[in-house]
Tab-separated table of C-alpha atoms and ligand atoms in Angstrom:
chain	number	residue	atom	x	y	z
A	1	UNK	CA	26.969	67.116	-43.144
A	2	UNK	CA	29.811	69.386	-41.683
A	3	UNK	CA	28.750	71.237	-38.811
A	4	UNK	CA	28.138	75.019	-39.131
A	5	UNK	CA	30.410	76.527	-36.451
A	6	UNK	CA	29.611	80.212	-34.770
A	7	UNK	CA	32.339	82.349	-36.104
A	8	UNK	CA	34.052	82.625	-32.370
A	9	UNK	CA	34.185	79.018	-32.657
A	10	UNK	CA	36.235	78.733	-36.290
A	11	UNK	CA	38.246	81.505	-35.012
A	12	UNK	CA	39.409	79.327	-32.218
A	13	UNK	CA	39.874	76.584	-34.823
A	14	UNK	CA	41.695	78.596	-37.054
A	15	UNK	CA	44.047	79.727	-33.971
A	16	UNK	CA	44.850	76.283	-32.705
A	17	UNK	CA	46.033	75.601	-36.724
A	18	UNK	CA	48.373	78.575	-36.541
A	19	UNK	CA	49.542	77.489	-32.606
A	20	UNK	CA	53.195	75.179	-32.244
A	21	UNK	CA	53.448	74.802	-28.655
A	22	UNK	CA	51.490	71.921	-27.198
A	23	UNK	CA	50.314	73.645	-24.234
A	24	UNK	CA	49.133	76.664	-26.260
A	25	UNK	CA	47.039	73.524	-28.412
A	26	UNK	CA	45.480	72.439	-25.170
A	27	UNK	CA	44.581	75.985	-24.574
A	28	UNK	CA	43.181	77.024	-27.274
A	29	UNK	CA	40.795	73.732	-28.108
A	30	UNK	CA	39.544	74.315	-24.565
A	31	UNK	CA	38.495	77.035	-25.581
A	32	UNK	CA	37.009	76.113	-29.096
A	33	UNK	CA	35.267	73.330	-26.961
A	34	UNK	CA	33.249	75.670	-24.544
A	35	UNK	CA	32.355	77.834	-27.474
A	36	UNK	CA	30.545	74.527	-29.722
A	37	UNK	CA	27.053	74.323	-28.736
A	38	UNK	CA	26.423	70.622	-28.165
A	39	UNK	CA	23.610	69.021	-29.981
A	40	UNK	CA	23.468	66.372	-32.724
A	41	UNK	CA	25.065	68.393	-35.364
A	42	UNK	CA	28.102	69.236	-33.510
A	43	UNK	CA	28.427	65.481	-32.050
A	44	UNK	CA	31.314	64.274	-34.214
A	45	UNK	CA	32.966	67.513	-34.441
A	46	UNK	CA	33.345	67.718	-30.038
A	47	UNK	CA	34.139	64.089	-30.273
A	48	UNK	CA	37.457	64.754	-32.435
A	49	UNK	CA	37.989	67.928	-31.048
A	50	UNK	CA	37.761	65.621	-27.357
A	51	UNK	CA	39.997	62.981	-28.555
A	52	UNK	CA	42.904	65.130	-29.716
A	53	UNK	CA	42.758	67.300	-26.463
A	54	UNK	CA	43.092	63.572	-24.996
A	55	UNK	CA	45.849	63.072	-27.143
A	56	UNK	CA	47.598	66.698	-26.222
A	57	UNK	CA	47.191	66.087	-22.861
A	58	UNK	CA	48.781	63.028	-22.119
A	59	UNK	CA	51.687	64.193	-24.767
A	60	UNK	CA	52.330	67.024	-22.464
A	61	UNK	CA	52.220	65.318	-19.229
A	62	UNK	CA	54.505	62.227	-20.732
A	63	UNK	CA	57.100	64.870	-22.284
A	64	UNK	CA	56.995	66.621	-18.207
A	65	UNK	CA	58.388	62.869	-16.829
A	66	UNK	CA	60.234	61.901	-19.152
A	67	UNK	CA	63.622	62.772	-19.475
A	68	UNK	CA	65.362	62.932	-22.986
A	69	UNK	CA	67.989	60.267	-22.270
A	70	UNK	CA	64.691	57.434	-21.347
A	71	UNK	CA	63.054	59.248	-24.405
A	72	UNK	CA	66.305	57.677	-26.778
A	73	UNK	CA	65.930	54.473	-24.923
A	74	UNK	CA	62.398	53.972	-27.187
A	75	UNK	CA	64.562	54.431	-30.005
A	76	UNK	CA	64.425	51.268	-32.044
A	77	UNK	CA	66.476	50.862	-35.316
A	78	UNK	CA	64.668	49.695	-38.656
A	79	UNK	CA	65.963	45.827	-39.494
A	80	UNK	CA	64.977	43.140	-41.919
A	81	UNK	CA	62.522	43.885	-44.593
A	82	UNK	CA	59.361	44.633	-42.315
A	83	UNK	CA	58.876	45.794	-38.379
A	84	UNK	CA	56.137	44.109	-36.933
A	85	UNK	CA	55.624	45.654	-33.087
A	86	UNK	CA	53.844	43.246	-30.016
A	87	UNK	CA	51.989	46.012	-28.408
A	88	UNK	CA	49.523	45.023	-24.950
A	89	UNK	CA	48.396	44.090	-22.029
A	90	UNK	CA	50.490	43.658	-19.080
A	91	UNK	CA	51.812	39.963	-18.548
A	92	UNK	CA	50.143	38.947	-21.890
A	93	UNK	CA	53.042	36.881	-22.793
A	94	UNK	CA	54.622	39.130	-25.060
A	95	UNK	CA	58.398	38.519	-23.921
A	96	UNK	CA	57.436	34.711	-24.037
A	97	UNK	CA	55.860	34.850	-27.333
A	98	UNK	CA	59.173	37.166	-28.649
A	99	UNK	CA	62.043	34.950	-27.042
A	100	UNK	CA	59.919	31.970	-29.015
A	101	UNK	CA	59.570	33.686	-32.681
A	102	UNK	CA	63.141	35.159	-32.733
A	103	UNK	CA	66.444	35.245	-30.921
A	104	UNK	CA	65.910	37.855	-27.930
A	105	UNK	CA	66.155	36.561	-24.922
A	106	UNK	CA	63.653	39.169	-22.760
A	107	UNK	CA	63.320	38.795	-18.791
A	108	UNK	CA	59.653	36.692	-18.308
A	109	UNK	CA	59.107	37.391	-14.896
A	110	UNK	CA	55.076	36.922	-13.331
A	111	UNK	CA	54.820	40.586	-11.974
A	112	UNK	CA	53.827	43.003	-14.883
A	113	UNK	CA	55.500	45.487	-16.141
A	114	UNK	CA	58.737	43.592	-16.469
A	115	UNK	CA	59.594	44.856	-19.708
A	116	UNK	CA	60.297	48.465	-19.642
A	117	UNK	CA	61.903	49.266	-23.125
A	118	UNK	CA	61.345	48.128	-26.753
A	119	UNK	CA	63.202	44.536	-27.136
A	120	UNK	CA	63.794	44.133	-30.916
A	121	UNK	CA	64.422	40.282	-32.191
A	122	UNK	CA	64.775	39.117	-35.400
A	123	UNK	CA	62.714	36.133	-37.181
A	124	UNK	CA	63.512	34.194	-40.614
A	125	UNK	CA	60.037	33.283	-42.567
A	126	UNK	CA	59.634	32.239	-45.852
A	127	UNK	CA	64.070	33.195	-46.131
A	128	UNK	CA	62.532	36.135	-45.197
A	129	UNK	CA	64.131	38.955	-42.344
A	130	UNK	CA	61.484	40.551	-40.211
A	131	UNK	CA	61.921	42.477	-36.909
A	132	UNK	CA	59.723	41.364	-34.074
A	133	UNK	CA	59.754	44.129	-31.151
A	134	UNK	CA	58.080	43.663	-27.786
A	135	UNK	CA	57.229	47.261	-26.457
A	136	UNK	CA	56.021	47.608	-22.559
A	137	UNK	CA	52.992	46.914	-21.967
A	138	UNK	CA	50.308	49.770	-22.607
A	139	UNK	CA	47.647	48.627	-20.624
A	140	UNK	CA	47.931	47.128	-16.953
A	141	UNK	CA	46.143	43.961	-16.029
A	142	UNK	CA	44.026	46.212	-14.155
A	143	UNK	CA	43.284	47.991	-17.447
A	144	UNK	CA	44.449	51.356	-16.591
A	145	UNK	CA	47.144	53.142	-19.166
A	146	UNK	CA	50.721	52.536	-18.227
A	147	UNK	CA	53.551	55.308	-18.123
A	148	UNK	CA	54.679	53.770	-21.114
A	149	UNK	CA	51.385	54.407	-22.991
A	150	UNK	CA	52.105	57.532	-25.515
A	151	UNK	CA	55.895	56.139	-26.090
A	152	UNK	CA	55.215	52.168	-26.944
A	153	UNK	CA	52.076	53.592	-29.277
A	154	UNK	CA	54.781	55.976	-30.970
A	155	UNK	CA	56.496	52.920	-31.872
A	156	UNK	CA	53.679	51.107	-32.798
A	157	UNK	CA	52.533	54.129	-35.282
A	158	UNK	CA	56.133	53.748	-37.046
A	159	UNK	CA	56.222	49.875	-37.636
A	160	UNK	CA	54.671	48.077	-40.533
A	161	UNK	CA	52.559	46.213	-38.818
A	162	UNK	CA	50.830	46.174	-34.924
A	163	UNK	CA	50.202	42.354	-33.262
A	164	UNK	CA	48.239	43.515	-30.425
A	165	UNK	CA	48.793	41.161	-27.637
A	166	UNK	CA	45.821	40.136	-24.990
A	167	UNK	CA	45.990	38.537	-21.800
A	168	UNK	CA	43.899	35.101	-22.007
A	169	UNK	CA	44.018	35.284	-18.473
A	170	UNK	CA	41.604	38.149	-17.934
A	171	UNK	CA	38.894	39.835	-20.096
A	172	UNK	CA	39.865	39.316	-23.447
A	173	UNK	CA	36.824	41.670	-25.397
A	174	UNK	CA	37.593	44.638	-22.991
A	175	UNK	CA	41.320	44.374	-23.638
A	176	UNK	CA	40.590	44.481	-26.991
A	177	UNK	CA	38.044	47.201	-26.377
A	178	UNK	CA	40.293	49.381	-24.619
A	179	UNK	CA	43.566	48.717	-26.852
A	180	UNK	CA	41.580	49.545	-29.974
A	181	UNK	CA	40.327	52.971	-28.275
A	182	UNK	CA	43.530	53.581	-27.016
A	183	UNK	CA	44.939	53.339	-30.514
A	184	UNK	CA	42.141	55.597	-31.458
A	185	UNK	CA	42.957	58.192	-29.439
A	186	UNK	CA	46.688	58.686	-30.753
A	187	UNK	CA	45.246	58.678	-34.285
A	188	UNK	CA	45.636	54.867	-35.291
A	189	UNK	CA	43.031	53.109	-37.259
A	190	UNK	CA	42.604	49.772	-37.668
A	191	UNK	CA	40.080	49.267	-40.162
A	192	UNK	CA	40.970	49.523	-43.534
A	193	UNK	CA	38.959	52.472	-45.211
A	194	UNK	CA	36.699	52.521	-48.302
A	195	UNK	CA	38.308	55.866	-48.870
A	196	UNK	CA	40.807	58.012	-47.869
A	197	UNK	CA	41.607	61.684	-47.459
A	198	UNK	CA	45.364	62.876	-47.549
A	199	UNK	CA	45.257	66.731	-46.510
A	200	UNK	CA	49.266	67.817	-47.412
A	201	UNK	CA	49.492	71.528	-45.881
A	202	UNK	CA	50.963	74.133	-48.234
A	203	UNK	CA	52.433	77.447	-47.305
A	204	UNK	CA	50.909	79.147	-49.989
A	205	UNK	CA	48.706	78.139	-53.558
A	206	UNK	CA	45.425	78.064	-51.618
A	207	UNK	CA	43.174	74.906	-51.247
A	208	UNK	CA	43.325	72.047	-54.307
A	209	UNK	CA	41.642	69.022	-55.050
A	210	UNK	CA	42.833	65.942	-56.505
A	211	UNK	CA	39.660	62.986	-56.645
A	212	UNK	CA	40.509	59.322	-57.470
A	213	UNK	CA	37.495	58.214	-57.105
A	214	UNK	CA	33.487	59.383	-56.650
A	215	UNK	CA	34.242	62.559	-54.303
A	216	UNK	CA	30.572	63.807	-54.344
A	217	UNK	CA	31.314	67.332	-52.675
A	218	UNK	CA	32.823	70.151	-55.000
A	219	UNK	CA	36.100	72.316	-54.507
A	220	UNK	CA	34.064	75.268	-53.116
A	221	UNK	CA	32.480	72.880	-50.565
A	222	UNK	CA	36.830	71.626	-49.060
A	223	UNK	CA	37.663	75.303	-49.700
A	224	UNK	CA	34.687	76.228	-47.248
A	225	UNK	CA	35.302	73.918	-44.600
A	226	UNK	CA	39.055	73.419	-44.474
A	227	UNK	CA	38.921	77.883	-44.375
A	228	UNK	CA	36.280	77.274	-41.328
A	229	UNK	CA	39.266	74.929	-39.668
A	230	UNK	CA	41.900	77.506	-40.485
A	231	UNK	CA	43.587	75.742	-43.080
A	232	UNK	CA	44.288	78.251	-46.130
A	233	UNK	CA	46.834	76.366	-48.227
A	234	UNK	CA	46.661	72.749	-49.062
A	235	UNK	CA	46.620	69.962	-51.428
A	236	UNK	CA	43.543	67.365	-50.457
A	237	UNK	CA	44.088	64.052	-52.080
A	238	UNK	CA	40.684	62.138	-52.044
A	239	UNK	CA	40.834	58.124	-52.532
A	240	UNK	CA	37.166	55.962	-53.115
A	241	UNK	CA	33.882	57.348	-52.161
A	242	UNK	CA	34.982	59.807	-49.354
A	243	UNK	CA	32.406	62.167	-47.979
A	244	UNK	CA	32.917	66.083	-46.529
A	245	UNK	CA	32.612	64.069	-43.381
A	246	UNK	CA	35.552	62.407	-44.174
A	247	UNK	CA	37.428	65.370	-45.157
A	248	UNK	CA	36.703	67.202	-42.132
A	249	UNK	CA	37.537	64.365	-39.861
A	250	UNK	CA	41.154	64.125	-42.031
A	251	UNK	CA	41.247	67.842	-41.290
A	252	UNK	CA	41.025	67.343	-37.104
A	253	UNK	CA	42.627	64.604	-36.556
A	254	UNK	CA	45.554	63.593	-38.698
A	255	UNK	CA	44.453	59.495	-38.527
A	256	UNK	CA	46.243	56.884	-40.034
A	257	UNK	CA	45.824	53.334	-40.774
A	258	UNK	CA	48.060	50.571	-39.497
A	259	UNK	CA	47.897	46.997	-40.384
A	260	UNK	CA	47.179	44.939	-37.483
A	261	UNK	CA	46.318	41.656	-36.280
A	262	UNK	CA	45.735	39.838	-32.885
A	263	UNK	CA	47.293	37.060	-30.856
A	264	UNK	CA	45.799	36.175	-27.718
A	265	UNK	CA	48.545	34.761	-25.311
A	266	UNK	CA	48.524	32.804	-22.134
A	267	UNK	CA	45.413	30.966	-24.424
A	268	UNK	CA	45.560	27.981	-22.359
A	269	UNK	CA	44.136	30.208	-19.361
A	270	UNK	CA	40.835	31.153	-21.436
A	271	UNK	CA	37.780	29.404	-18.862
A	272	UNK	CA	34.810	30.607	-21.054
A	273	UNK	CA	34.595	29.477	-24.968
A	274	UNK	CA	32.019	32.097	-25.326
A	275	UNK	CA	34.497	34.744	-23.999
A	276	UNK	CA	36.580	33.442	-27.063
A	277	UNK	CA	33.878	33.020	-29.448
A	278	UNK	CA	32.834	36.749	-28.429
A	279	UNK	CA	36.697	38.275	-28.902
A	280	UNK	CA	36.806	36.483	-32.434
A	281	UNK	CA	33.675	38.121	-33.448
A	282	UNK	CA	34.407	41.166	-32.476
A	283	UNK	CA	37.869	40.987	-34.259
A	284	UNK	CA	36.481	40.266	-37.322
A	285	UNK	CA	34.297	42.909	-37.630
A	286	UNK	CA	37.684	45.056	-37.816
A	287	UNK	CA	38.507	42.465	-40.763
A	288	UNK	CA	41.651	41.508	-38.757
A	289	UNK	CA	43.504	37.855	-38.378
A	290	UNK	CA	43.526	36.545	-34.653
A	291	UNK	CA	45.888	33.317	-33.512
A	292	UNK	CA	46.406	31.569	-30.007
A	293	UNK	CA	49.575	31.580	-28.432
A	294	UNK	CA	50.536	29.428	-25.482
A	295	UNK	CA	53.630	27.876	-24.406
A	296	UNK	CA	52.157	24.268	-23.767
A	297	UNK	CA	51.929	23.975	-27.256
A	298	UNK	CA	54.372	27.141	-28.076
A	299	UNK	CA	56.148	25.398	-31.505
A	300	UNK	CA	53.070	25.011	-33.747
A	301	UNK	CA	51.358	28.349	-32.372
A	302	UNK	CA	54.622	30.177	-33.156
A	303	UNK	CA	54.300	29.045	-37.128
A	304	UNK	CA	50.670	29.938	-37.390
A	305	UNK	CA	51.506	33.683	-35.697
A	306	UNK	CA	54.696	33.898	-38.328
A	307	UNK	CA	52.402	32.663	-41.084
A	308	UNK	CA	49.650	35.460	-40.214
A	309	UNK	CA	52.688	37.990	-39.647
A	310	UNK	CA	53.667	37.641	-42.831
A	311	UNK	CA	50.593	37.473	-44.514
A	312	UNK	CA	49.137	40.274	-42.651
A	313	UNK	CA	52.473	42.452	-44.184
A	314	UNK	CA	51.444	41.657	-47.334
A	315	UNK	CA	55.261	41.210	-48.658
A	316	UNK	CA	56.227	39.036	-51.693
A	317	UNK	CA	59.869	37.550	-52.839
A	318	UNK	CA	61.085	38.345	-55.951
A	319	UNK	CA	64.264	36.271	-57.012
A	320	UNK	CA	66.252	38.207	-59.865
A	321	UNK	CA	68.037	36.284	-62.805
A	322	UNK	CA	70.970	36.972	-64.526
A	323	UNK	CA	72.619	35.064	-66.903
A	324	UNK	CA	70.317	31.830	-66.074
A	325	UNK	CA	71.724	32.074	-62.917
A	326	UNK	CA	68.446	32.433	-59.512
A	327	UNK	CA	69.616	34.481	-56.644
A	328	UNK	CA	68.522	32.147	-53.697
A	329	UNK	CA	68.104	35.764	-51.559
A	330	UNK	CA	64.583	37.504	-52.802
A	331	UNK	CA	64.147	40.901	-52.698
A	332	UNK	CA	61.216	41.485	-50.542
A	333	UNK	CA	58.519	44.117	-52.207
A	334	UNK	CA	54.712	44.938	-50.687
A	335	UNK	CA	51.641	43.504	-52.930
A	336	UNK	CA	50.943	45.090	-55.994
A	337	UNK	CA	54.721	45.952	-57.098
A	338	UNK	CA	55.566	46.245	-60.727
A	339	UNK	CA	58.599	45.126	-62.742
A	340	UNK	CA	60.086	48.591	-62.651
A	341	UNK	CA	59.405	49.208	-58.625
A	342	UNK	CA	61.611	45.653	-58.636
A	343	UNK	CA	63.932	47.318	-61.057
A	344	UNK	CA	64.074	50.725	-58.283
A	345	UNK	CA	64.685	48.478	-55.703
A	346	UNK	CA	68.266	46.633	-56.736
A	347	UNK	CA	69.620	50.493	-58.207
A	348	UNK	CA	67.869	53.679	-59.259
A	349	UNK	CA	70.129	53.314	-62.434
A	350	UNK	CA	68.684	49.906	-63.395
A	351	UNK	CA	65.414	51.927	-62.801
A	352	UNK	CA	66.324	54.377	-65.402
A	353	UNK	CA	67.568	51.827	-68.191
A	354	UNK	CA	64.998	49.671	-67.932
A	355	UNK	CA	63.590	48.016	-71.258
A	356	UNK	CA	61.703	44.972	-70.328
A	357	UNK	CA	61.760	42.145	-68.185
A	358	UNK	CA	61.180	37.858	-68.471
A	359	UNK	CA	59.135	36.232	-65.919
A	360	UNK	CA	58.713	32.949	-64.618
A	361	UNK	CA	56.221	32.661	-61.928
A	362	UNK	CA	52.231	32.989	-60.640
A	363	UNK	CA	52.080	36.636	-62.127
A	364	UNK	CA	52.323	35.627	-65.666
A	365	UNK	CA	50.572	32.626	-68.322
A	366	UNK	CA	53.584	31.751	-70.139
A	367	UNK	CA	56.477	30.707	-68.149
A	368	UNK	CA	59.320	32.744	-69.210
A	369	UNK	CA	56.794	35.691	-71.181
A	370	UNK	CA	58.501	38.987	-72.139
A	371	UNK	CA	56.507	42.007	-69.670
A	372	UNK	CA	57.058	45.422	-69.308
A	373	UNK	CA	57.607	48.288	-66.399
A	374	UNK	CA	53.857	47.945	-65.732
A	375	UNK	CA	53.516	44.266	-65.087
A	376	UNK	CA	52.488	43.327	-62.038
A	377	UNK	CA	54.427	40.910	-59.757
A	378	UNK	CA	53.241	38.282	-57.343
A	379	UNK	CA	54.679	36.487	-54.477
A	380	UNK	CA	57.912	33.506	-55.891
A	381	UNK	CA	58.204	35.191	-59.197
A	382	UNK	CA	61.711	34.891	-60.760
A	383	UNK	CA	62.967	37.784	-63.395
A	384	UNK	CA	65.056	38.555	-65.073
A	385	UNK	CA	65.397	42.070	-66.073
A	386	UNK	CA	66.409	43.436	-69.714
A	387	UNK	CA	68.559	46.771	-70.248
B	401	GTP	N1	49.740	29.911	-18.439
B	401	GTP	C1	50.612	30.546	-19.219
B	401	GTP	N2	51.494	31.401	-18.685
B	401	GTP	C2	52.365	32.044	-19.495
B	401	GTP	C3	52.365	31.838	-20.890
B	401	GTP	N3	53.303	32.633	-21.439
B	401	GTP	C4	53.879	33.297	-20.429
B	401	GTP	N4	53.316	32.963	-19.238
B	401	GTP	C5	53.656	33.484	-17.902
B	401	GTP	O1	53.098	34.796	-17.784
B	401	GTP	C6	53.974	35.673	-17.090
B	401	GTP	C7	54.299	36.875	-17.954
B	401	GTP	O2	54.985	36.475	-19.128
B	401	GTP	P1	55.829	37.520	-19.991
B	401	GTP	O3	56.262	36.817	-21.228
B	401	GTP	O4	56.877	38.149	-19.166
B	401	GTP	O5	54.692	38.577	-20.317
B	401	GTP	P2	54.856	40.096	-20.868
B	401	GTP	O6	53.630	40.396	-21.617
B	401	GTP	O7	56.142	40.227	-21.567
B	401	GTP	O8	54.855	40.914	-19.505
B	401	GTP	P3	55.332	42.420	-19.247
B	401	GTP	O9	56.625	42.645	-19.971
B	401	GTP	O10	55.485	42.492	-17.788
B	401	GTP	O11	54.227	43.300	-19.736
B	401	GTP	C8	55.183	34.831	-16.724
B	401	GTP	O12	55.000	34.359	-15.407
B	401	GTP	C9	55.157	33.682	-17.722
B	401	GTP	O13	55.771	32.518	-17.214
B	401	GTP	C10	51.411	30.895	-21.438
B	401	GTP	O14	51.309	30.645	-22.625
B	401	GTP	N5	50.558	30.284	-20.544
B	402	MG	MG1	57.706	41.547	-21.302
């Protein structure tokens, strides 16, 4: 259940909602901090409320060093139909493991911390475009954050997908460990959720609830607790079977879910199996994909990491018809598209127009079947779309 504050406690809450100015943040959650008595019930709330002063923190003390010309350096533009980010340990491999999927050509030097700003490459899979970019490193071989922590994660958040990167040279399971926690702190989940909460913040229209799904708290009970956290206006979205729990952690800490997966590089300097066996457990319990990489044997680990890549993105190629002539360039679209999300894609006028569409392909049972807007697409399916 949600924890029942003291009233100088929501107050504080309620402040830090209102408050723009990071240090101000810092100040005031301080404050809320000393003023939650700590016992069971308040357990989760101080952990949050911990984590995002964490989080404040380090934002603050990274925006003191850096200046705003290195800030523009971690600018990286968008290319190809997905962004997938290497984000890791120091001296993991992850300049190796980019100059081998794509065509950078990254200094690979033995000392860490060679790399000290995004590298973007590009990769062709499946005729497909995707953007590989190393960031520097957020974790030092001695395990301790790097200065380039908070700005490689910002990346990271951004891109479509995260390969986090270990060093099979040290301890693989507390890299992990830490990377995940790391990633944790700035608000990044990897474990896909059996229901979400999307809290939009309104300047006015009070609190409203939209359930898809088997919310089992009522509007009175959000109204309640979001008004305890100083939120007045805002439209909660609630996906699955979320709890109040869920709501009020949505409400503290803003987290969001990023597809992931995990490559292990330098494998060839793993001594223990169990080490391995230990990692791959652990991995799995986040439901995530995890690949090798090594450069003794760097050509058929590259395909398996581009084949999990692109899985993991969960893209499929459509290849448009038009007048019995196939494009031999899909147009890449994420799982689950429809015929008129296809149809938005190539021009928000073919969008509007559309009547039907023929498909040849997995997603339908008669090769060449008349579908509408609604249907479904999978992955190789050639249409041909009707105005
Ligand atoms: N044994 C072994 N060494 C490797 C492998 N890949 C890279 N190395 C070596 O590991 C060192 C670091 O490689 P990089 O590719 O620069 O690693 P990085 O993760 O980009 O390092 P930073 O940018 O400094 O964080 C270099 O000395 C490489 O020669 C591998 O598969 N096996
Ligand atoms: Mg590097």
């Amino acid at each position: 259940m949600p924890t029942n504050l003291p009233a100088e406690a929501q107050k504080k809450l309620a402040e830090y909602q209102a408050a723009r100015r990071v240090e101000d943040k810092i100040r005031i959650l301080e404050e809320a901090l000393s003023l939650i008595p700590d016992h069971k019930g308040t357990e989760k709330m101080r952990r949050h409320l911990k984590t995002t002063l964490a989080k404040l923190r380090r934002e603050l003390e990274t925006r003191r060093t850096t200046k705003a010309t290195r800030q523009d350096l971690f600018h990286v533009k968008k290319e190809g139909a997905a962004q997938v980010t290497l984000l890791g340990v120091a001296n993991s491999g992850k300049s190796t493991i980019l100059s081998t999927l794509t065509n950078a050509k990254p200094a690979v030097e033995a000392y860490q911390l060679t790399t000290v700003r995004p590298i973007p490459g590009m990769m062709i899979h499946n005729t497909v475009e995707l953007q590989i970019v190393e960031l520097p490193a957020v974790l030092t071989e001695e395990l301790e954050e790097t200065g380039f922590t908070s700005r490689s994660v910002a990346v990271a958040r951004n891109s479509d997908l995260i390969a986090i990167t270990l060093n099979g040279g040290g301890d693989i399971t507390e890299q992990f460990r830490r990377i995940v926690s790391i990633l944790d702190s700035y608000g990044i989940v990897l474990k896909r959720k059996r229901a979400d909460v999307i809290i939009e913040k309104k300047d006015s229209g009070g609190i409203r609830l939209v359930t898809l799904g088997s919310f089992q708290g009522t509007q009175q009970d959000v109204k309640t607790l979001l008004h305890g956290l100083g939120i007045k206006h805002a439209v909660v979205k609630i996906y699955g079977d979320a709890t109040l729990d869920d709501v009020e952690e949505q409400a503290i800490r803003e987290a969001v879910y990023k597809r992931s997966m995990v490559i292990v590089g330098r494998a060839d300097l793993i001594k223990e199996r169990e080490k391995a066996e230990e990692l791959k457990h652990m991995v799995s319990e986040y439901g995530l994909p995890i690949t090798p990489f090594s450069i003794l044997y760097k050509d058929r680990y590259a395909s398996r990491i581009k084949e999990t890549m692109f899985k993991s993105l969960e893209i499929i190629r459509i290849y448009t018809q038009k007048d019995g002539v196939t494009s031999n360039k899909p147009i890449v679209l994420h799982r689950g598209a429809t015929v008129l999300e296809l149809a938005q894609a190539i021009h928000r006028e073919f969008a509007e127009k559309l009547q039907y569409a023929r498909v040849w392909g997995k997603s339908v049972k008669i090769q060449g079947q008349q579908v509408g807007p609604s249907h479904v697409l999978e992955d190789g399916d050639i249409v041909e779309i009707h105005i």
